C-alpha cells in the first residue's frame, strides 16, 4: 500500500510540475513595442461631418413598400460636396444606384489591390422608443465628448473616417503603388444583396482579385473582458454564417371553450423550451481557441493555468467561458435565438398550427444540415415540422483568413501605432457583415474597425442611445490614413 501511495504521490508531483511549467511558458513573452504616431487631424471638421452624416435618415427597412431612397441619394450628393478632393483624385462608380465604389489607381499593376469597406445605411429606430434617447436619434447632437445618433457606430462613423483619411492623403498628393478600393454600401443591414454583392460582381467582371479587404466586425475592446488592463484589438479573421429554421407545430383546433389537453401553441412552446435547453455543442477550437489563448497570455496566473493546460482543464475552461458572457459563449458555438412567433387569428379560436422562426449564427464547424438535424433531435416531437426559411438572408460561415499575411500584420501594427499598448488577437465575428460578399474576390478578409469601445458603447448597437466618441473619430481617421499609406506603398 505504501508503495502505491508513493507512486501516486510521485505522479501527482510530476503532474503539478508539468502544469506549472506549461503555465510559466504560456505568457506574453513577445512584447511588441511600436512607436506612437501622431497625425494632425482636424477635430472640429471630422466631428461636424459626423453630425451631418447622421442627419440623413438612410434607414434600410427591408420592405420595398416602405423603403425611401431619397435620403440615400442626398447622402451621396453630400459626400461629393463635402469631400471634393476625394472626387477629384479617386474614380467613383455607383453600384445599384446607391453604393459608392471608389477606385484609387495604383502605380504598380503587379501589386494586388486592397479594399476598405463600410456601409452608410442604418437600422430603424424602434417605434415608441424615441423618448428613451438622450438626444433625438437623427439630430447628430454633440454632448459629453460624443456624437449621438443612429449610425454613430454602425457604421457611418467607419465611412466618415475612411473618407477623412482619403481626403487628407489626397490633399498631400499621395499616390498609391497598390490600387486601393473604397466601398460604401447602402444595404448592409438587409444583407447587402444589391450593394456589396453588386460590387463583388463588378470586380469579378473586371478580373480583380484583392490581396485583402477590411470591413466592420470588431473593435478595440476596453474593459469588455474583466481582468485585463490593456485594451484588446480583435482583428476578426472569420465570421459566422446565418440561417433561420421555421418550426411549425400541429395540434387540434376548435373552440376556445373546449380546449384539448395539448394544443398547437403548447406543442410549439415545449419545442422551443427543449431547443433552448439543448444548445448546439460548442468547444474551444480553431479561431475561438486562438482568440482566447492570445488574450489569456496577458491574463492572470489562474487563467493562464487553465488555458495552457486544456488537456487537463478544457471542460472547466469552456464552462467558465460560456457562463462568463454572451459574447464568449457565442464564440464557442452556433447560437440559437427564437425571433418570431405566430399563431391564431381570433381570441375564441384555437389555431391548428403555431409557427416560430429560430435564427442560428453558424460557427465555422457547423453546417445548415447538421444544425437542422440537431434541432429535430432536440425537439423530439413528430408533430413539429422543421424547415429552412428561404428569406435570402442565409449564409454559410466564412473561410478563415490568414494571421500571417501582410494585411493582418499591417492592420495590427497600425492599431498599435495609434492606440498604444494593446493586445492584438485574431477573432470571430458573431454577427454578419458585407464581407460575406467581398470575400469572394479577396485572398483574405478582415473585420475590424479602428475604434476603442466599452460595454456601454456596444449597448447602443441597433439599440437606444447609439453614440461615438470624438476621440474615436480622430484616432480612426489617423489609423485609416496610416493603413492606406502603409498598405498601398508596398
Short mmCIF file of C-alpha atoms in Angstrom, two decimals:
data_model
loop_
_atom_site.label_atom_id
_atom_site.label_comp_id
_atom_site.label_asym_id
_atom_site.label_seq_id
_atom_site.Cartn_x
_atom_site.Cartn_y
_atom_site.Cartn_z
CA UNK A 1 0.00 0.00 0.00
CA UNK A 2 2.82 2.43 0.90
CA UNK A 3 4.44 1.73 -2.44
CA UNK A 4 1.21 2.51 -4.26
CA UNK A 5 0.75 5.72 -2.29
CA UNK A 6 4.34 6.70 -3.01
CA UNK A 7 3.86 6.12 -6.74
CA UNK A 8 0.60 8.13 -6.69
CA UNK A 9 2.31 10.93 -4.79
CA UNK A 10 5.17 10.97 -7.28
CA UNK A 11 2.73 11.07 -10.20
CA UNK A 12 0.89 13.99 -8.62
CA UNK A 13 4.16 15.86 -8.16
CA UNK A 14 5.10 15.20 -11.81
CA UNK A 15 1.63 16.34 -12.92
CA UNK A 16 1.92 19.51 -10.84
CA UNK A 17 5.35 20.28 -12.27
CA UNK A 18 4.08 19.80 -15.83
CA UNK A 19 1.10 22.08 -15.20
CA UNK A 20 3.23 24.79 -13.60
CA UNK A 21 5.94 24.66 -16.27
CA UNK A 22 3.36 24.88 -19.08
CA UNK A 23 1.73 27.82 -17.31
CA UNK A 24 5.05 29.61 -16.85
CA UNK A 25 5.93 29.15 -20.52
CA UNK A 26 2.44 30.31 -21.56
CA UNK A 27 2.91 34.05 -21.30
CA UNK A 28 3.08 37.15 -23.43
CA UNK A 29 6.81 36.78 -23.98
CA UNK A 30 6.73 38.57 -27.30
CA UNK A 31 6.33 42.14 -26.09
CA UNK A 32 5.54 44.29 -29.12
CA UNK A 33 6.86 47.84 -28.90
CA UNK A 34 5.67 50.11 -31.69
CA UNK A 35 6.41 53.86 -31.74
CA UNK A 36 3.34 56.05 -31.37
CA UNK A 37 2.40 58.08 -34.43
CA UNK A 38 0.55 61.38 -34.28
CA UNK A 39 -1.35 62.63 -37.34
CA UNK A 40 -2.66 66.18 -37.49
CA UNK A 41 -6.43 65.64 -37.80
CA UNK A 42 -8.96 68.48 -37.92
CA UNK A 43 -11.04 67.51 -34.88
CA UNK A 44 -13.76 70.08 -35.46
CA UNK A 45 -14.19 69.15 -39.13
CA UNK A 46 -14.48 65.40 -38.58
CA UNK A 47 -16.95 65.99 -35.74
CA UNK A 48 -19.10 68.30 -37.87
CA UNK A 49 -19.06 65.83 -40.77
CA UNK A 50 -20.14 63.01 -38.45
CA UNK A 51 -23.02 65.14 -37.18
CA UNK A 52 -24.15 65.94 -40.71
CA UNK A 53 -23.92 62.29 -41.81
CA UNK A 54 -26.21 61.12 -39.00
CA UNK A 55 -28.92 63.58 -40.05
CA UNK A 56 -29.54 61.70 -43.30
CA UNK A 57 -32.21 59.12 -42.49
CA UNK A 58 -30.67 56.36 -44.57
CA UNK A 59 -32.80 53.66 -42.97
CA UNK A 60 -32.97 50.19 -44.50
CA UNK A 61 -36.48 48.94 -43.76
CA UNK A 62 -36.23 45.61 -45.57
CA UNK A 63 -39.60 46.32 -47.21
CA UNK A 64 -39.65 47.89 -50.65
CA UNK A 65 -43.16 49.21 -49.96
CA UNK A 66 -41.81 51.47 -47.21
CA UNK A 67 -38.24 51.98 -48.41
CA UNK A 68 -37.39 55.63 -49.08
CA UNK A 69 -34.21 56.06 -51.13
CA UNK A 70 -34.27 59.86 -51.31
CA UNK A 71 -32.08 60.23 -48.17
CA UNK A 72 -29.57 57.82 -49.73
CA UNK A 73 -29.27 59.95 -52.86
CA UNK A 74 -28.95 63.04 -50.67
CA UNK A 75 -26.19 61.38 -48.66
CA UNK A 76 -24.23 60.50 -51.81
CA UNK A 77 -24.54 64.11 -53.04
CA UNK A 78 -23.39 65.33 -49.62
CA UNK A 79 -20.31 63.09 -49.76
CA UNK A 80 -19.40 64.50 -53.17
CA UNK A 81 -19.79 68.09 -51.97
CA UNK A 82 -18.06 67.57 -48.61
CA UNK A 83 -15.02 65.71 -49.96
CA UNK A 84 -14.21 67.44 -53.28
CA UNK A 85 -10.54 66.36 -53.21
CA UNK A 86 -11.64 62.72 -52.99
CA UNK A 87 -13.86 63.20 -56.04
CA UNK A 88 -11.03 64.86 -57.97
CA UNK A 89 -8.45 62.19 -57.10
CA UNK A 90 -10.34 58.89 -56.89
CA UNK A 91 -12.66 57.48 -59.56
CA UNK A 92 -16.22 56.87 -58.34
CA UNK A 93 -18.62 54.30 -59.74
CA UNK A 94 -22.15 53.92 -58.41
CA UNK A 95 -23.33 50.34 -57.89
CA UNK A 96 -27.06 49.61 -57.73
CA UNK A 97 -27.63 53.40 -57.81
CA UNK A 98 -26.68 53.95 -54.16
CA UNK A 99 -23.48 52.06 -53.22
CA UNK A 100 -20.29 54.08 -53.73
CA UNK A 101 -17.28 52.22 -55.15
CA UNK A 102 -14.11 54.32 -55.29
CA UNK A 103 -11.02 53.15 -57.15
CA UNK A 104 -7.71 54.83 -56.31
CA UNK A 105 -5.49 53.64 -59.12
CA UNK A 106 -2.07 52.39 -58.06
CA UNK A 107 1.14 52.94 -59.99
CA UNK A 108 2.26 49.28 -59.83
CA UNK A 109 -0.12 46.89 -61.65
CA UNK A 110 1.83 43.90 -60.32
CA UNK A 111 0.56 44.51 -56.78
CA UNK A 112 -2.82 43.07 -55.88
CA UNK A 113 -5.33 45.73 -54.84
CA UNK A 114 -6.80 46.10 -51.35
CA UNK A 115 -10.25 47.29 -50.33
CA UNK A 116 -11.58 49.23 -47.33
CA UNK A 117 -15.30 48.91 -46.80
CA UNK A 118 -18.17 50.22 -44.70
CA UNK A 119 -21.88 50.93 -45.01
CA UNK A 120 -23.97 54.04 -44.51
CA UNK A 121 -27.43 52.51 -44.18
CA UNK A 122 -28.80 52.14 -40.65
CA UNK A 123 -31.43 50.10 -38.86
CA UNK A 124 -34.75 51.75 -37.94
CA UNK A 125 -35.34 53.28 -34.54
CA UNK A 126 -37.90 51.11 -32.76
CA UNK A 127 -41.24 52.85 -32.88
CA UNK A 128 -42.14 54.24 -29.47
CA UNK A 129 -38.56 54.26 -28.19
CA UNK A 130 -37.71 57.75 -29.41
CA UNK A 131 -38.37 59.18 -25.96
CA UNK A 132 -35.79 56.83 -24.44
CA UNK A 133 -32.97 58.51 -26.37
CA UNK A 134 -30.95 61.16 -24.56
CA UNK A 135 -30.93 63.11 -27.82
CA UNK A 136 -33.08 62.70 -30.94
CA UNK A 137 -31.71 59.74 -32.93
CA UNK A 138 -31.24 61.66 -36.18
CA UNK A 139 -30.16 65.03 -34.75
CA UNK A 140 -26.42 64.30 -34.65
CA UNK A 141 -26.02 66.10 -31.33
CA UNK A 142 -22.63 66.59 -29.66
CA UNK A 143 -22.50 66.15 -25.88
CA UNK A 144 -20.11 64.74 -23.27
CA UNK A 145 -17.42 64.05 -25.85
CA UNK A 146 -19.73 62.01 -28.11
CA UNK A 147 -21.65 62.42 -31.33
CA UNK A 148 -25.06 60.85 -30.69
CA UNK A 149 -27.42 59.24 -33.17
CA UNK A 150 -28.41 56.25 -35.23
CA UNK A 151 -25.43 55.08 -37.28
CA UNK A 152 -22.86 56.71 -35.00
CA UNK A 153 -21.11 53.36 -34.56
CA UNK A 154 -22.86 51.14 -37.08
CA UNK A 155 -21.48 52.24 -39.45
CA UNK A 156 -21.49 55.83 -40.63
CA UNK A 157 -18.50 56.57 -38.40
CA UNK A 158 -16.48 53.99 -40.33
CA UNK A 159 -17.45 55.57 -43.64
CA UNK A 160 -16.67 59.09 -42.42
CA UNK A 161 -13.21 58.32 -41.01
CA UNK A 162 -12.22 56.49 -44.20
CA UNK A 163 -13.35 59.46 -46.30
CA UNK A 164 -11.50 61.86 -43.98
CA UNK A 165 -8.33 59.75 -44.29
CA UNK A 166 -8.59 59.55 -48.07
CA UNK A 167 -9.20 63.30 -48.31
CA UNK A 168 -6.13 64.06 -46.19
CA UNK A 169 -3.91 61.77 -48.27
CA UNK A 170 -5.27 63.27 -51.48
CA UNK A 171 -4.51 66.79 -50.24
CA UNK A 172 -0.95 65.69 -49.53
CA UNK A 173 -0.59 64.39 -53.07
CA UNK A 174 -0.26 60.74 -52.06
CA UNK A 175 -0.04 58.32 -55.00
CA UNK A 176 -0.52 54.65 -54.04
CA UNK A 177 1.65 51.96 -55.55
CA UNK A 178 -1.10 49.42 -54.87
CA UNK A 179 -4.62 50.15 -56.12
CA UNK A 180 -6.98 50.93 -53.25
CA UNK A 181 -10.75 50.43 -53.42
CA UNK A 182 -13.20 52.07 -51.02
CA UNK A 183 -16.70 50.56 -50.99
CA UNK A 184 -19.53 52.17 -49.04
CA UNK A 185 -22.65 50.02 -49.13
CA UNK A 186 -26.26 51.13 -48.90
CA UNK A 187 -28.00 47.89 -47.84
CA UNK A 188 -25.74 46.01 -45.44
CA UNK A 189 -28.45 45.95 -42.78
CA UNK A 190 -30.65 43.86 -45.06
CA UNK A 191 -27.95 41.54 -46.40
CA UNK A 192 -26.03 43.64 -48.93
CA UNK A 193 -27.71 41.80 -51.77
CA UNK A 194 -27.61 44.80 -54.11
CA UNK A 195 -24.70 46.88 -52.84
CA UNK A 196 -21.87 44.62 -51.67
CA UNK A 197 -22.94 41.80 -53.93
CA UNK A 198 -23.06 44.25 -56.84
CA UNK A 199 -19.54 45.47 -56.03
CA UNK A 200 -18.35 41.88 -55.90
CA UNK A 201 -19.88 41.05 -59.26
CA UNK A 202 -18.37 44.21 -60.75
CA UNK A 203 -14.88 43.29 -59.56
CA UNK A 204 -15.32 39.74 -60.80
CA UNK A 205 -16.28 41.01 -64.24
CA UNK A 206 -13.10 43.10 -64.31
CA UNK A 207 -10.94 40.18 -63.22
CA UNK A 208 -9.97 41.87 -59.95
CA UNK A 209 -8.65 39.69 -57.13
CA UNK A 210 -7.87 41.59 -53.94
CA UNK A 211 -4.96 40.82 -51.66
CA UNK A 212 -7.27 41.56 -48.73
CA UNK A 213 -10.27 43.54 -47.64
CA UNK A 214 -11.15 45.12 -44.31
CA UNK A 215 -14.71 45.62 -43.12
CA UNK A 216 -16.59 46.28 -39.90
CA UNK A 217 -16.95 43.41 -37.44
CA UNK A 218 -14.89 44.16 -34.34
CA UNK A 219 -13.16 46.93 -32.44
CA UNK A 220 -10.55 47.59 -29.80
CA UNK A 221 -12.37 46.43 -26.68
CA UNK A 222 -11.70 48.37 -23.49
CA UNK A 223 -12.92 46.82 -20.26
CA UNK A 224 -15.26 44.48 -22.08
CA UNK A 225 -13.39 41.46 -20.73
CA UNK A 226 -12.85 41.83 -16.97
CA UNK A 227 -9.39 41.32 -15.51
CA UNK A 228 -7.38 42.90 -18.32
CA UNK A 229 -5.68 46.26 -18.00
CA UNK A 230 -4.88 46.52 -21.70
CA UNK A 231 -7.48 47.05 -24.43
CA UNK A 232 -7.92 44.07 -26.74
CA UNK A 233 -7.89 44.54 -30.52
CA UNK A 234 -9.70 41.59 -32.05
CA UNK A 235 -8.88 41.51 -35.76
CA UNK A 236 -11.55 39.11 -36.87
CA UNK A 237 -10.38 36.60 -39.46
CA UNK A 238 -13.75 34.88 -39.95
CA UNK A 239 -17.43 35.44 -39.40
CA UNK A 240 -20.29 33.21 -38.51
CA UNK A 241 -22.90 32.21 -41.02
CA UNK A 242 -26.62 32.75 -40.57
CA UNK A 243 -29.66 30.59 -41.15
CA UNK A 244 -33.25 30.51 -39.95
CA UNK A 245 -35.46 27.48 -39.39
CA UNK A 246 -39.25 27.59 -39.31
CA UNK A 247 -40.86 25.40 -36.67
CA UNK A 248 -44.49 24.53 -37.40
CA UNK A 249 -46.40 22.81 -34.62
CA UNK A 250 -49.61 20.95 -35.47
CA UNK A 251 -52.39 20.33 -32.96
CA UNK A 252 -56.15 20.07 -32.63
CA UNK A 253 -58.06 23.24 -33.44
CA UNK A 254 -61.52 24.20 -32.28
CA UNK A 255 -63.45 26.50 -30.00
CA UNK A 256 -61.61 28.04 -27.07
CA UNK A 257 -64.38 26.95 -24.69
CA UNK A 258 -63.41 23.28 -25.07
CA UNK A 259 -59.59 23.08 -25.41
CA UNK A 260 -57.79 19.77 -25.77
CA UNK A 261 -55.17 18.82 -23.18
CA UNK A 262 -52.45 19.99 -25.59
CA UNK A 263 -52.89 22.41 -28.47
CA UNK A 264 -50.52 23.70 -31.15
CA UNK A 265 -49.25 26.60 -29.04
CA UNK A 266 -48.46 24.21 -26.16
CA UNK A 267 -46.60 21.94 -28.55
CA UNK A 268 -44.62 24.83 -30.01
CA UNK A 269 -43.78 26.23 -26.57
CA UNK A 270 -42.50 22.83 -25.44
CA UNK A 271 -40.42 22.53 -28.62
CA UNK A 272 -38.80 25.94 -28.04
CA UNK A 273 -38.07 25.14 -24.40
CA UNK A 274 -36.45 21.84 -25.37
CA UNK A 275 -34.41 23.58 -28.03
CA UNK A 276 -33.14 26.21 -25.59
CA UNK A 277 -32.33 23.53 -23.02
CA UNK A 278 -30.18 21.70 -25.54
CA UNK A 279 -27.82 24.26 -27.12
CA UNK A 280 -25.73 23.18 -30.05
CA UNK A 281 -22.47 21.74 -28.67
CA UNK A 282 -19.55 24.15 -28.64
CA UNK A 283 -15.88 23.96 -27.92
CA UNK A 284 -12.68 25.93 -27.70
CA UNK A 285 -11.03 25.21 -31.03
CA UNK A 286 -9.97 26.90 -34.23
CA UNK A 287 -10.30 30.70 -34.31
CA UNK A 288 -12.01 30.77 -30.91
CA UNK A 289 -9.07 28.93 -29.34
CA UNK A 290 -6.57 31.34 -30.90
CA UNK A 291 -8.55 34.31 -29.60
CA UNK A 292 -8.74 33.15 -26.00
CA UNK A 293 -5.18 31.84 -26.00
CA UNK A 294 -3.89 35.19 -27.23
CA UNK A 295 -5.87 37.04 -24.59
CA UNK A 296 -5.01 34.60 -21.81
CA UNK A 297 -1.27 35.05 -22.32
CA UNK A 298 -1.78 38.53 -20.90
CA UNK A 299 -4.11 37.41 -18.11
CA UNK A 300 -3.88 36.23 -14.51
CA UNK A 301 -1.94 33.18 -13.41
CA UNK A 302 -5.17 31.25 -12.88
CA UNK A 303 -6.43 31.99 -16.39
CA UNK A 304 -3.07 31.10 -17.93
CA UNK A 305 -3.05 27.85 -15.94
CA UNK A 306 -6.43 26.81 -17.37
CA UNK A 307 -5.70 27.80 -20.97
CA UNK A 308 -2.15 26.42 -21.04
CA UNK A 309 -3.39 23.05 -19.75
CA UNK A 310 -6.56 22.49 -21.72
CA UNK A 311 -5.69 18.80 -21.95
CA UNK A 312 -6.50 18.72 -18.23
CA UNK A 313 -8.89 21.63 -17.63
CA UNK A 314 -10.57 22.01 -21.04
CA UNK A 315 -14.08 21.22 -19.82
CA UNK A 316 -13.80 23.57 -16.86
CA UNK A 317 -12.46 26.36 -19.05
CA UNK A 318 -15.22 26.05 -21.64
CA UNK A 319 -17.94 26.06 -18.98
CA UNK A 320 -16.43 29.15 -17.35
CA UNK A 321 -16.15 30.98 -20.66
CA UNK A 322 -19.70 30.09 -21.67
CA UNK A 323 -21.01 31.35 -18.33
CA UNK A 324 -18.86 34.50 -18.26
CA UNK A 325 -20.63 36.42 -21.02
CA UNK A 326 -22.94 36.09 -24.01
CA UNK A 327 -20.10 37.19 -26.29
CA UNK A 328 -17.77 34.46 -25.03
CA UNK A 329 -20.46 31.81 -25.35
CA UNK A 330 -21.23 32.96 -28.91
CA UNK A 331 -17.56 32.49 -29.80
CA UNK A 332 -17.74 28.83 -28.76
CA UNK A 333 -20.83 27.59 -30.54
CA UNK A 334 -23.62 28.09 -33.04
CA UNK A 335 -26.17 30.20 -31.19
CA UNK A 336 -29.93 29.60 -31.05
CA UNK A 337 -32.37 32.53 -30.95
CA UNK A 338 -36.18 32.30 -31.35
CA UNK A 339 -37.14 35.57 -33.03
CA UNK A 340 -40.70 35.38 -34.44
CA UNK A 341 -43.81 33.55 -33.19
CA UNK A 342 -47.18 33.43 -34.98
CA UNK A 343 -50.40 31.66 -34.03
CA UNK A 344 -54.10 32.33 -34.07
CA UNK A 345 -56.38 34.86 -35.70
CA UNK A 346 -59.18 35.19 -33.12
CA UNK A 347 -59.31 35.05 -29.34
CA UNK A 348 -62.01 32.35 -29.21
CA UNK A 349 -60.48 30.07 -31.86
CA UNK A 350 -57.75 27.53 -31.07
CA UNK A 351 -55.33 27.59 -34.02
CA UNK A 352 -54.46 24.20 -35.59
CA UNK A 353 -50.90 25.39 -36.23
CA UNK A 354 -48.39 27.61 -34.46
CA UNK A 355 -45.12 28.71 -36.01
CA UNK A 356 -41.80 30.08 -34.81
CA UNK A 357 -38.74 31.36 -36.64
CA UNK A 358 -35.47 30.45 -34.96
CA UNK A 359 -32.27 32.16 -36.09
CA UNK A 360 -28.90 30.42 -35.84
CA UNK A 361 -25.50 32.04 -36.19
CA UNK A 362 -23.34 29.27 -37.61
CA UNK A 363 -19.95 28.52 -36.11
CA UNK A 364 -17.43 27.55 -38.84
CA UNK A 365 -17.50 23.94 -37.57
CA UNK A 366 -21.25 23.53 -38.24
CA UNK A 367 -23.36 23.30 -41.40
CA UNK A 368 -27.04 24.12 -42.00
CA UNK A 369 -27.78 20.41 -42.34
CA UNK A 370 -26.06 19.48 -39.07
CA UNK A 371 -27.91 22.25 -37.23
CA UNK A 372 -31.27 21.12 -38.61
CA UNK A 373 -30.53 17.55 -37.51
CA UNK A 374 -29.68 18.80 -34.01
CA UNK A 375 -32.93 20.79 -33.82
CA UNK A 376 -35.08 17.82 -34.85
CA UNK A 377 -33.37 15.62 -32.26
CA UNK A 378 -33.62 18.26 -29.50
CA UNK A 379 -37.35 18.84 -30.11
CA UNK A 380 -38.08 15.11 -30.49
CA UNK A 381 -41.68 15.64 -31.50
CA UNK A 382 -43.07 14.49 -34.84
CA UNK A 383 -45.91 17.00 -34.50
CA UNK A 384 -43.38 19.78 -35.22
CA UNK A 385 -42.14 20.28 -38.78
CA UNK A 386 -38.69 21.84 -39.18
CA UNK A 387 -37.85 23.57 -42.46
CA UNK A 388 -35.33 26.06 -43.80
CA UNK A 389 -36.66 29.58 -44.26
CA UNK A 390 -35.99 30.85 -47.78
CA UNK A 391 -35.64 34.54 -46.98
CA UNK A 392 -32.41 35.21 -48.88
CA UNK A 393 -30.58 36.02 -45.64
CA UNK A 394 -28.88 32.66 -45.16
CA UNK A 395 -25.12 32.39 -45.46
CA UNK A 396 -22.52 29.76 -44.67
CA UNK A 397 -19.83 30.57 -42.16
CA UNK A 398 -16.85 32.18 -43.86
CA UNK A 399 -13.48 30.68 -44.53
CA UNK A 400 -10.71 31.62 -42.09
CA UNK A 401 -8.25 34.28 -43.28
CA UNK A 402 -4.52 34.22 -42.66
CA UNK A 403 -2.95 35.63 -39.49
CA UNK A 404 0.46 35.58 -41.17
CA UNK A 405 -0.36 37.79 -44.16
CA UNK A 406 0.99 41.29 -44.73
CA UNK A 407 -2.58 42.54 -44.42
CA UNK A 408 -3.15 41.18 -40.91
CA UNK A 409 0.28 42.31 -39.74
CA UNK A 410 -0.20 45.82 -41.14
CA UNK A 411 -3.68 46.18 -39.61
CA UNK A 412 -2.29 45.17 -36.22
CA UNK A 413 0.78 47.38 -36.49
CA UNK A 414 -1.34 50.42 -37.33
CA UNK A 415 -3.61 49.73 -34.34
CA UNK A 416 -0.58 49.78 -32.03
CA UNK A 417 0.83 52.93 -33.62
CA UNK A 418 -2.40 54.83 -32.97
CA UNK A 419 -3.84 53.23 -29.83
CA UNK A 420 -0.64 52.32 -27.99
CA UNK A 421 -0.09 49.32 -25.72
CA UNK A 422 -2.87 46.93 -26.72
CA UNK A 423 -3.34 43.18 -27.07
CA UNK A 424 -3.82 42.11 -30.70
CA UNK A 425 -5.52 38.76 -31.38
CA UNK A 426 -7.41 37.12 -34.22
CA UNK A 427 -11.15 36.83 -33.65
CA UNK A 428 -14.50 35.61 -34.94
CA UNK A 429 -17.33 37.97 -35.89
CA UNK A 430 -20.52 36.57 -34.36
CA UNK A 431 -22.83 38.73 -36.50
CA UNK A 432 -22.93 39.22 -40.24
CA UNK A 433 -21.13 41.75 -42.44
CA UNK A 434 -20.83 42.60 -46.12
CA UNK A 435 -17.60 40.58 -46.12
CA UNK A 436 -19.67 37.53 -46.95
CA UNK A 437 -19.81 39.09 -50.41
CA UNK A 438 -16.45 40.85 -50.62
CA UNK A 439 -14.55 37.75 -49.52
CA UNK A 440 -15.41 36.13 -52.85
CA UNK A 441 -12.86 38.41 -54.54
CA UNK A 442 -10.28 38.66 -51.73
CA UNK A 443 -7.49 36.31 -50.73
CA UNK A 444 -8.11 37.32 -47.11
CA UNK A 445 -10.93 39.23 -45.43
CA UNK A 446 -10.60 41.01 -42.10
CA UNK A 447 -13.34 42.50 -39.96
CA UNK A 448 -12.07 45.26 -37.70
CA UNK A 449 -12.64 48.97 -37.08
CA UNK A 450 -10.11 51.36 -35.60
CA UNK A 451 -12.25 52.48 -32.68
CA UNK A 452 -11.96 51.84 -28.96
CA UNK A 453 -15.27 50.80 -27.42
CA UNK A 454 -16.60 49.97 -23.96
CA UNK A 455 -19.54 47.81 -22.90
CA UNK A 456 -21.70 50.95 -22.75
CA UNK A 457 -20.81 51.81 -26.35
CA UNK A 458 -21.66 48.29 -27.54
CA UNK A 459 -25.10 48.52 -25.92
CA UNK A 460 -26.07 51.19 -28.47
CA UNK A 461 -25.65 48.93 -31.49
CA UNK A 462 -29.11 48.56 -33.07
CA UNK A 463 -30.42 49.91 -29.76
CA UNK A 464 -31.02 53.14 -27.90
CA UNK A 465 -28.52 56.00 -27.46
CA UNK A 466 -26.06 54.91 -30.12
CA UNK A 467 -23.01 57.16 -29.95
CA UNK A 468 -19.36 57.51 -30.96
CA UNK A 469 -16.61 59.36 -29.12
CA UNK A 470 -14.97 62.27 -30.87
CA UNK A 471 -11.62 60.76 -29.87
CA UNK A 472 -12.54 57.67 -31.89
CA UNK A 473 -13.32 59.80 -34.93
CA UNK A 474 -9.91 61.48 -34.67
CA UNK A 475 -7.95 58.31 -33.98
CA UNK A 476 -9.96 56.35 -36.53
CA UNK A 477 -9.06 58.90 -39.21
CA UNK A 478 -5.40 58.66 -38.20
CA UNK A 479 -5.48 54.88 -38.34
CA UNK A 480 -7.06 54.61 -41.78
CA UNK A 481 -4.68 57.29 -43.03
CA UNK A 482 -1.74 55.15 -41.90
CA UNK A 483 -3.32 51.91 -43.12
CA UNK A 484 -3.80 53.22 -46.65
CA UNK A 485 -0.38 54.84 -46.69
CA UNK A 486 1.47 51.77 -45.43
CA UNK A 487 -0.50 49.04 -47.17
CA UNK A 488 -0.60 50.81 -50.54
CA UNK A 489 3.10 51.66 -50.52
CA UNK A 490 4.35 48.10 -50.82
#
